[in-house]
Amino acid sequence: MFPLTSRKISFTLRDMTRALLALPLMALALPLHAQEVSPQRLKADVETLVGFGTRHTMSSPTDPKRGIGAARAWAKAQFEASSAACGQCLAIVTPETTVTGERLPTPTRIVDVVAIQRGSERPNEVVIVAGHIDSRVSDVMNATADAPGANDDGSGTALVLEAARVLSKRKFPTTIVYAVLSGEEQGLYGGKLLAEYAKAQGWTVKAMFNNDIVGNSRGSDGLVDDTHVRVFSEGPRGDGDAALARAQRAIGGENDSPSRNLSRWLAGLSDPARTGLAVRQVWRADRMGRGGDHLPFEALGYPAVRFSVAVENYDRQHQDLRTEQGRAYGDTIEAMDFAYLAKVTRLNVAGLAALARAPLPPVATVKAAVQTFTEVSWKPVPGAVRYALWQRRTDAPGWPVKPVLQTTQTQVTLPGVRGDDWFFGVSAIAADGSASPVASAVPGGGFGPQEQR
């Protein structure tokens, strides 16, 4: 096992080599309850969502059968059913605002439907899973045409509802938030609303999973890939400022934002040999020239990533329903792959459960300039019984499989380790072995908003 000590550590290069060859931390694997995810329920939910005709943000908020209002009411009823099944374990809230903008020329209500499963020990620590319920056709201002939105983003909405059904049966020390967002297609308004709601509640957001277009495996060019899901993460922090940029130029950290380390953690969570799904990390905030509801979270300094399919079908998103020269256009359910959507849902469920059990990643700093040894220190976090120290080469894309060591202390000295050549990070481990993502010991590496200066 890795060295475990209650004293200040002085670790040699030889010891480090031995530790790197030792057994790894408890391997992350999909928990058994992730297997409760049902492709049939996911399909039924998407069919219901498609049945509302259009879910455009400017469609009717009051029609009981067609439009955004009926769809939101149905999503709320699904959360209420999950809550009833777990003894009213979910608090359901509907934050709202009224918005005008380039794509909302008249004042329009934006309403999010949110279910909160409060943690039993540290309820202020929160992990969020979200998808947007609104849909559109070719003309983003067309609020009357049929806009089935099966994959964009009926798939993400169905994923969120299914995650609530599965995980609400369990108890966790920290809080899980399930969110169905509105107004994404008109300007990421639902994501901004929820991010501001999280800030107003004083939540410590460990992670936000945005699931947007997660239910197809065949691209518009015929390419099929049902074995990968893309996870997008920002590099430079969305809430960074000039002072942080100067510090990162001096020390490093432009590839070590909390969102980037969350992406690395998710990539290690799924075992492709067992699950048939691997994470393909994409190191940009979102697809080229496009955006999603995780971006308002990153702008406030909350770790956030976007899940999306390995290959997009552009004929089946943001398109009027039609057939041209034998080619079908429009976001209909026939183009979806529900076995694939179930795999992405299981990965989300596993990630949510693991983060809801784990402590927060510590805020770590390193002292190594102009010396032949490295000192790493960090602040203790609630729920942690020990910590793992990680080390990677500056040109390595991810953390190694095994940490350097484990310790109950909050400071480590590594003799003979010249810090210029390495990046360091720390993860926190709970009593049951649940481990947080790694927080890099660089400027801006902490899992929380930047301090105002």
Coordinates of C-alpha atoms in Angstrom, one line a residue:
M1 CA 0.0 0.0 0.0
F2 CA 1.0 3.6 -0.2
P3 CA 2.9 5.1 2.7
L4 CA 0.5 6.5 5.2
T5 CA 1.8 8.8 7.9
S6 CA 0.7 11.2 10.6
R7 CA 4.0 13.0 10.6
K8 CA 5.4 15.7 8.2
I9 CA 6.7 13.7 5.2
S10 CA 10.1 13.7 3.7
F11 CA 9.9 11.4 0.7
T12 CA 12.9 10.3 -1.4
L13 CA 13.0 9.6 -5.1
R14 CA 13.6 5.9 -4.4
D15 CA 10.5 5.9 -2.1
M16 CA 8.6 7.7 -4.8
T17 CA 9.5 5.1 -7.4
R18 CA 8.3 2.3 -5.1
A19 CA 5.1 4.1 -4.4
L20 CA 4.3 4.5 -8.1
L21 CA 4.7 0.8 -8.6
A22 CA 2.4 0.0 -5.6
L23 CA -1.3 -0.8 -5.7
P24 CA -3.5 2.1 -6.8
L25 CA -6.1 3.9 -4.8
M26 CA -9.5 2.2 -4.7
A27 CA -10.3 2.0 -8.4
L28 CA -13.3 4.0 -9.6
A29 CA -15.8 1.7 -11.2
L30 CA -19.5 2.1 -12.1
P31 CA -21.5 1.2 -9.0
L32 CA -24.2 -1.4 -9.1
H33 CA -27.0 1.1 -8.9
A34 CA -25.8 2.7 -12.2
Q35 CA -26.9 -0.5 -13.8
E36 CA -30.5 0.4 -12.8
V37 CA -30.6 2.9 -15.6
S38 CA -33.3 1.9 -18.0
P39 CA -33.1 2.5 -21.8
Q40 CA -36.8 1.9 -22.0
R41 CA -37.6 4.7 -19.4
L42 CA -35.2 7.0 -21.3
K43 CA -37.0 6.3 -24.6
A44 CA -40.4 6.8 -23.0
D45 CA -39.3 10.1 -21.5
V46 CA -38.0 11.4 -24.9
E47 CA -41.2 10.2 -26.6
T48 CA -43.2 12.3 -24.1
L49 CA -41.0 15.3 -24.6
V50 CA -41.4 15.1 -28.4
G51 CA -45.1 14.8 -27.9
F52 CA -45.4 18.4 -26.7
G53 CA -44.9 19.5 -30.3
T54 CA -42.5 22.3 -29.6
R55 CA -40.7 23.3 -26.4
H56 CA -39.4 26.6 -27.8
T57 CA -38.7 29.1 -25.0
M58 CA -41.3 31.5 -26.5
S59 CA -44.0 28.9 -27.0
S60 CA -47.1 28.8 -24.8
P61 CA -46.4 28.7 -21.1
T62 CA -50.0 27.9 -20.3
D63 CA -51.3 25.4 -22.9
P64 CA -51.7 22.1 -21.0
K65 CA -50.6 19.9 -24.0
R66 CA -48.3 21.9 -26.3
G67 CA -45.3 24.1 -25.6
I68 CA -42.7 24.9 -23.0
G69 CA -45.2 25.3 -20.1
A70 CA -46.7 21.8 -20.5
A71 CA -43.2 20.3 -20.8
R72 CA -41.9 21.9 -17.7
A73 CA -45.0 20.9 -15.8
W74 CA -44.5 17.3 -16.9
A75 CA -40.8 17.4 -15.8
K76 CA -41.8 18.7 -12.4
A77 CA -44.3 15.9 -12.1
Q78 CA -41.6 13.4 -12.8
F79 CA -39.4 14.8 -10.0
E80 CA -42.5 14.7 -7.7
A81 CA -43.0 11.1 -8.5
S82 CA -39.4 10.3 -7.7
S83 CA -39.6 12.2 -4.5
A84 CA -42.8 10.4 -3.4
A85 CA -41.0 7.1 -4.1
C86 CA -38.2 8.1 -1.7
G87 CA -40.3 9.4 1.1
Q88 CA -40.2 13.1 -0.1
C89 CA -36.4 13.1 -0.2
L90 CA -36.4 15.7 -3.0
A91 CA -37.1 19.4 -2.5
I92 CA -38.4 20.8 -5.8
V93 CA -38.0 24.4 -6.6
T94 CA -38.6 26.5 -9.8
P95 CA -36.4 29.5 -9.9
E96 CA -37.4 31.9 -12.6
T97 CA -36.6 35.3 -14.1
T98 CA -37.9 37.4 -17.0
V99 CA -35.5 38.1 -19.8
T100 CA -35.3 40.2 -23.0
G101 CA -32.5 39.8 -25.4
E102 CA -31.4 39.4 -29.0
R103 CA -33.3 36.2 -29.3
L104 CA -36.0 37.2 -26.9
P105 CA -37.5 40.4 -28.2
T106 CA -40.3 40.5 -25.7
P107 CA -40.1 39.9 -22.0
T108 CA -40.1 36.1 -21.5
R109 CA -40.3 34.0 -18.4
I110 CA -37.4 31.6 -17.9
V111 CA -38.2 28.9 -15.5
D112 CA -35.9 26.1 -14.3
V113 CA -37.3 22.9 -12.7
V114 CA -34.9 21.8 -10.0
A115 CA -34.9 18.8 -7.6
I116 CA -32.6 19.0 -4.6
Q117 CA -31.5 15.8 -2.7
R118 CA -29.9 17.2 0.4
G119 CA -26.8 15.5 1.8
S120 CA -27.0 14.0 5.3
E121 CA -23.6 15.4 6.5
R122 CA -22.5 18.4 4.4
P123 CA -25.6 19.6 2.6
N124 CA -23.9 22.8 1.4
E125 CA -21.5 20.8 -0.8
V126 CA -23.4 20.3 -4.1
V127 CA -22.9 18.4 -7.4
I128 CA -25.3 19.4 -10.2
V129 CA -26.5 17.4 -13.2
A130 CA -28.5 19.4 -15.9
G131 CA -30.0 19.3 -19.3
H132 CA -32.1 21.8 -21.2
I133 CA -35.8 21.2 -22.0
D134 CA -36.3 23.9 -24.7
S135 CA -36.1 23.1 -28.4
R136 CA -35.9 24.9 -31.8
V137 CA -36.0 24.6 -35.5
S138 CA -33.9 26.2 -38.2
D139 CA -35.1 29.7 -37.4
V140 CA -34.3 30.2 -33.7
M141 CA -37.1 32.7 -33.5
N142 CA -39.8 30.3 -34.7
A143 CA -41.9 29.5 -31.7
T144 CA -44.8 27.8 -33.4
A145 CA -43.4 25.1 -35.8
D146 CA -43.0 21.6 -34.6
A147 CA -39.6 21.3 -32.8
P148 CA -39.4 17.8 -31.4
G149 CA -36.0 18.3 -29.8
A150 CA -35.5 14.6 -29.3
N151 CA -31.7 14.6 -29.0
D152 CA -31.3 18.4 -28.4
D153 CA -32.0 18.2 -25.6
G154 CA -34.6 15.7 -24.9
S155 CA -31.8 13.2 -24.3
G156 CA -30.2 15.4 -21.6
T157 CA -33.5 16.0 -19.9
A158 CA -34.4 12.3 -19.9
L159 CA -30.9 11.6 -18.4
V160 CA -31.5 14.1 -15.6
L161 CA -34.9 12.6 -14.8
E162 CA -33.5 9.0 -14.8
A163 CA -30.6 10.0 -12.6
A164 CA -33.0 11.4 -10.1
R165 CA -35.1 8.1 -10.1
V166 CA -32.0 6.0 -9.5
L167 CA -30.0 8.1 -7.1
S168 CA -32.9 9.3 -4.9
K169 CA -33.1 5.8 -3.6
R170 CA -29.7 6.3 -1.9
K171 CA -28.4 8.6 0.8
F172 CA -25.2 10.6 0.4
P173 CA -23.2 12.9 2.7
T174 CA -23.4 15.8 0.3
T175 CA -26.2 17.2 -2.0
I176 CA -27.1 16.2 -5.5
V177 CA -29.1 18.7 -7.6
Y178 CA -31.1 17.6 -10.7
A179 CA -31.9 20.5 -13.0
V180 CA -34.1 20.8 -16.1
L181 CA -33.2 24.1 -17.7
S182 CA -35.0 26.5 -20.0
G183 CA -33.9 29.1 -22.5
E184 CA -30.7 27.5 -23.6
E185 CA -31.3 27.9 -27.3
Q186 CA -32.1 31.6 -26.9
G187 CA -28.9 32.4 -25.0
L188 CA -28.0 30.0 -22.1
Y189 CA -30.5 31.8 -19.9
G190 CA -31.5 28.7 -17.9
G191 CA -27.9 27.9 -17.1
K192 CA -27.2 31.5 -16.0
L193 CA -30.4 31.4 -13.8
L194 CA -29.3 28.2 -12.1
A195 CA -25.7 29.4 -11.6
E196 CA -26.9 32.6 -10.0
Y197 CA -29.4 30.6 -7.9
A198 CA -26.5 28.4 -6.7
K199 CA -24.5 31.5 -5.7
A200 CA -27.5 33.0 -3.9
Q201 CA -28.0 29.8 -1.9
G202 CA -24.3 29.9 -0.9
W203 CA -23.7 26.4 -2.3
T204 CA -20.2 25.1 -2.6
V205 CA -20.5 23.6 -6.1
K206 CA -18.1 20.7 -6.5
A207 CA -19.1 20.0 -10.1
M208 CA -21.7 20.7 -12.7
F209 CA -22.4 18.1 -15.4
N210 CA -24.2 19.6 -18.4
N211 CA -25.7 17.0 -20.7
D212 CA -26.6 18.4 -24.1
I213 CA -27.0 16.2 -27.2
V214 CA -26.1 12.8 -25.6
G215 CA -28.4 10.4 -27.4
N216 CA -27.1 9.6 -30.9
S217 CA -24.3 7.4 -32.1
R218 CA -24.4 8.1 -35.9
G219 CA -23.1 11.3 -37.4
S220 CA -24.5 13.2 -40.4
D221 CA -21.8 11.7 -42.5
G222 CA -22.7 8.1 -41.5
L223 CA -19.8 7.7 -39.0
V224 CA -20.8 5.6 -36.1
D225 CA -19.3 5.8 -32.6
D226 CA -21.2 4.3 -29.7
T227 CA -18.1 3.7 -27.6
H228 CA -17.1 7.2 -26.7
V229 CA -18.7 10.3 -25.1
R230 CA -17.0 13.7 -25.4
V231 CA -16.4 15.7 -22.2
F232 CA -15.6 19.4 -22.8
S233 CA -13.7 21.4 -20.2
E234 CA -12.2 24.9 -20.1
G235 CA -8.5 25.4 -19.7
P236 CA -8.1 29.0 -18.4
R237 CA -10.6 29.7 -15.7
G238 CA -13.8 31.5 -16.7
D239 CA -13.5 33.7 -13.7
G240 CA -9.8 34.4 -14.1
D241 CA -8.4 38.0 -14.0
A242 CA -5.2 39.7 -14.9
A243 CA -3.6 38.8 -11.6
L244 CA -4.3 35.1 -12.1
A245 CA -2.9 35.3 -15.6
R246 CA 0.3 36.8 -14.3
A247 CA 0.6 34.1 -11.6
Q248 CA 0.0 31.3 -14.1
R249 CA 2.6 32.8 -16.4
A250 CA 5.1 32.7 -13.5
I251 CA 4.2 29.3 -12.1
G252 CA 1.9 27.5 -14.6
G253 CA -1.7 26.3 -14.4
E254 CA -3.3 27.2 -17.7
N255 CA -4.1 23.5 -18.3
D256 CA -5.1 22.8 -14.7
S257 CA -8.4 24.5 -14.0
P258 CA -10.9 22.7 -11.8
S259 CA -13.0 21.9 -14.9
R260 CA -10.0 20.4 -16.6
N261 CA -9.2 18.2 -13.6
L262 CA -12.9 17.2 -13.4
S263 CA -12.7 16.1 -17.0
R264 CA -9.5 14.0 -16.2
W265 CA -11.3 12.4 -13.3
L266 CA -14.3 11.5 -15.4
A267 CA -12.0 9.9 -18.0
G268 CA -10.7 7.6 -15.3
L269 CA -14.2 6.7 -14.0
S270 CA -15.5 4.6 -16.8
D271 CA -14.0 1.2 -17.6
P272 CA -14.5 0.7 -21.3
A273 CA -13.9 -3.0 -21.1
R274 CA -16.9 -3.3 -18.7
T275 CA -19.1 -0.5 -19.8
G276 CA -18.5 -0.2 -23.5
L277 CA -18.0 3.6 -23.1
A278 CA -14.8 5.7 -22.8
V279 CA -14.5 9.4 -22.2
R280 CA -12.9 11.4 -25.0
Q281 CA -11.7 14.6 -23.4
V282 CA -11.9 17.7 -25.6
W283 CA -9.8 20.4 -24.2
R284 CA -11.9 23.4 -25.1
A285 CA -14.8 25.0 -23.3
D286 CA -17.3 23.7 -25.8
R287 CA -17.6 22.8 -29.5
M288 CA -16.0 25.3 -31.9
G289 CA -18.0 28.5 -32.0
R290 CA -20.8 27.1 -29.9
G291 CA -21.9 27.0 -26.2
G292 CA -23.9 25.3 -23.5
D293 CA -25.4 25.8 -20.0
H294 CA -22.1 24.9 -18.2
L295 CA -20.5 28.1 -19.4
P296 CA -22.4 30.4 -17.0
F297 CA -21.2 28.1 -14.1
E298 CA -17.6 28.4 -15.3
A299 CA -18.0 32.2 -15.5
L300 CA -18.8 32.2 -11.8
G301 CA -15.9 30.0 -11.0
Y302 CA -17.7 26.7 -10.5
P303 CA -16.2 23.5 -12.0
A304 CA -18.3 22.4 -14.9
V305 CA -18.1 20.2 -18.0
R306 CA -20.3 19.3 -21.0
F307 CA -21.1 15.8 -22.0
S308 CA -21.9 15.4 -25.7
V309 CA -22.0 12.6 -28.2
A310 CA -18.9 11.4 -29.9
V311 CA -20.2 12.2 -33.4
E312 CA -22.9 14.9 -33.9
N313 CA -25.6 14.5 -36.6
Y314 CA -26.0 18.1 -37.9
D315 CA -28.9 17.1 -40.1
R316 CA -30.8 16.2 -36.9
Q317 CA -30.3 19.4 -34.8
H318 CA -31.6 23.0 -35.3
Q319 CA -33.4 21.9 -38.4
D320 CA -36.9 22.2 -39.8
L321 CA -38.7 18.9 -40.2
R322 CA -38.3 18.0 -43.9
T323 CA -36.9 15.5 -46.5
E324 CA -34.7 16.8 -49.3
Q325 CA -33.4 14.5 -52.0
G326 CA -34.2 11.5 -49.9
R327 CA -32.3 12.9 -46.9
A328 CA -34.2 13.4 -43.6
Y329 CA -33.8 16.5 -41.5
G330 CA -35.1 17.3 -38.0
D331 CA -34.4 16.3 -34.5
T332 CA -36.7 13.2 -34.4
I333 CA -36.5 10.2 -32.2
E334 CA -35.7 7.8 -35.0
A335 CA -32.2 9.1 -35.2
M336 CA -31.4 8.3 -31.5
D337 CA -29.7 5.4 -29.9
F338 CA -31.1 4.6 -26.5
A339 CA -28.6 1.9 -25.6
Y340 CA -25.9 4.6 -26.1
L341 CA -27.9 7.2 -24.1
A342 CA -28.2 4.6 -21.3
K343 CA -24.4 4.2 -21.2
V344 CA -23.9 8.0 -21.0
T345 CA -26.6 8.1 -18.2
R346 CA -24.8 5.4 -16.3
L347 CA -21.5 7.3 -16.4
N348 CA -23.3 10.4 -15.1
V349 CA -24.9 8.4 -12.3
A350 CA -21.6 6.9 -11.3
G351 CA -19.9 10.3 -11.3
L352 CA -22.7 12.0 -9.3
A353 CA -22.6 9.2 -6.7
A354 CA -18.9 9.3 -6.4
L355 CA -18.7 13.0 -6.0
A356 CA -21.6 13.1 -3.6
R357 CA -19.7 10.6 -1.3
A358 CA -16.2 12.3 -1.7
P359 CA -14.9 15.3 0.2
L360 CA -14.0 18.5 -1.6
P361 CA -10.7 18.6 -3.4
P362 CA -8.3 20.5 -1.2
V363 CA -6.8 23.9 -2.2
A364 CA -3.1 23.1 -2.6
T365 CA 0.0 25.3 -3.1
V366 CA 3.6 24.4 -3.9
K367 CA 6.9 25.9 -2.9
A368 CA 9.8 24.7 -5.1
A369 CA 11.5 27.7 -6.8
V370 CA 15.3 27.8 -6.7
Q371 CA 15.7 24.8 -4.5
T372 CA 16.4 21.0 -4.8
F373 CA 13.3 19.9 -3.0
T374 CA 9.6 20.5 -3.2
E375 CA 7.1 21.4 -0.5
V376 CA 3.4 20.9 -1.1
S377 CA 0.8 22.0 1.4
W378 CA -3.0 22.2 1.4
K379 CA -5.9 23.2 3.5
P380 CA -7.9 20.4 5.3
V381 CA -11.4 19.7 4.0
P382 CA -14.4 18.3 5.9
G383 CA -15.0 14.6 5.5
A384 CA -11.4 13.7 4.6
V385 CA -9.6 11.2 6.7
R386 CA -6.5 11.3 4.5
Y387 CA -5.1 12.8 1.4
A388 CA -3.3 11.6 -1.7
L389 CA -0.4 13.5 -3.3
W390 CA -0.1 13.4 -7.1
Q391 CA 2.8 14.3 -9.4
R392 CA 3.0 14.5 -13.2
R393 CA 5.4 15.8 -15.8
T394 CA 4.5 19.2 -17.1
D395 CA 4.0 17.8 -20.6
A396 CA 1.8 14.8 -19.4
P397 CA -1.8 15.1 -20.4
G398 CA -3.2 13.5 -17.2
W399 CA -2.3 12.4 -13.7
P400 CA -0.7 8.9 -13.3
V401 CA -2.7 5.9 -12.2
K402 CA -1.2 5.9 -8.8
P403 CA -0.4 8.8 -6.4
V404 CA 3.0 9.4 -4.9
L405 CA 1.7 8.7 -1.4
Q406 CA -1.1 9.0 1.1
T407 CA -1.0 11.0 4.3
T408 CA -3.1 12.2 7.2
Q409 CA -1.2 15.5 7.3
T410 CA -1.5 18.6 5.1
Q411 CA 2.1 19.2 4.2
V412 CA 4.6 17.1 2.3
T413 CA 8.3 17.6 1.6
L414 CA 9.9 15.7 -1.4
P415 CA 13.7 15.8 -1.1
G416 CA 15.5 15.8 -4.5
V417 CA 12.4 16.7 -6.5
R418 CA 13.0 19.8 -8.5
G419 CA 9.6 21.4 -8.9
D420 CA 10.3 23.1 -12.2
D421 CA 9.9 19.8 -14.0
W422 CA 6.6 18.7 -12.4
F423 CA 3.0 19.6 -11.6
F424 CA 1.6 18.5 -8.2
G425 CA -1.9 18.0 -7.0
V426 CA -3.9 16.7 -4.0
S427 CA -7.1 14.7 -3.6
A428 CA -9.1 14.1 -0.5
I429 CA -10.3 10.6 0.6
A430 CA -13.3 9.8 2.8
A431 CA -13.4 7.0 5.4
D432 CA -15.2 4.7 2.9
G433 CA -12.4 5.3 0.3
S434 CA -14.3 7.7 -1.8
A435 CA -11.7 10.0 -3.4
S436 CA -12.2 13.5 -4.9
P437 CA -10.8 14.7 -8.2
V438 CA -7.2 16.0 -8.0
A439 CA -6.9 19.8 -7.3
S440 CA -3.7 21.1 -8.9
A441 CA -1.2 23.0 -6.8
V442 CA -1.1 25.9 -9.2
P443 CA -2.7 29.4 -9.2
G444 CA -6.4 29.0 -9.8
G445 CA -6.3 25.2 -9.1
G446 CA -8.8 25.3 -6.2
F447 CA -12.3 23.9 -6.7
G448 CA -14.1 27.1 -6.0
P449 CA -14.6 30.7 -7.3
Q450 CA -11.5 32.9 -7.3
E451 CA -11.2 35.2 -4.3
Q452 CA -12.0 38.8 -5.2
R453 CA -9.0 41.0 -5.1

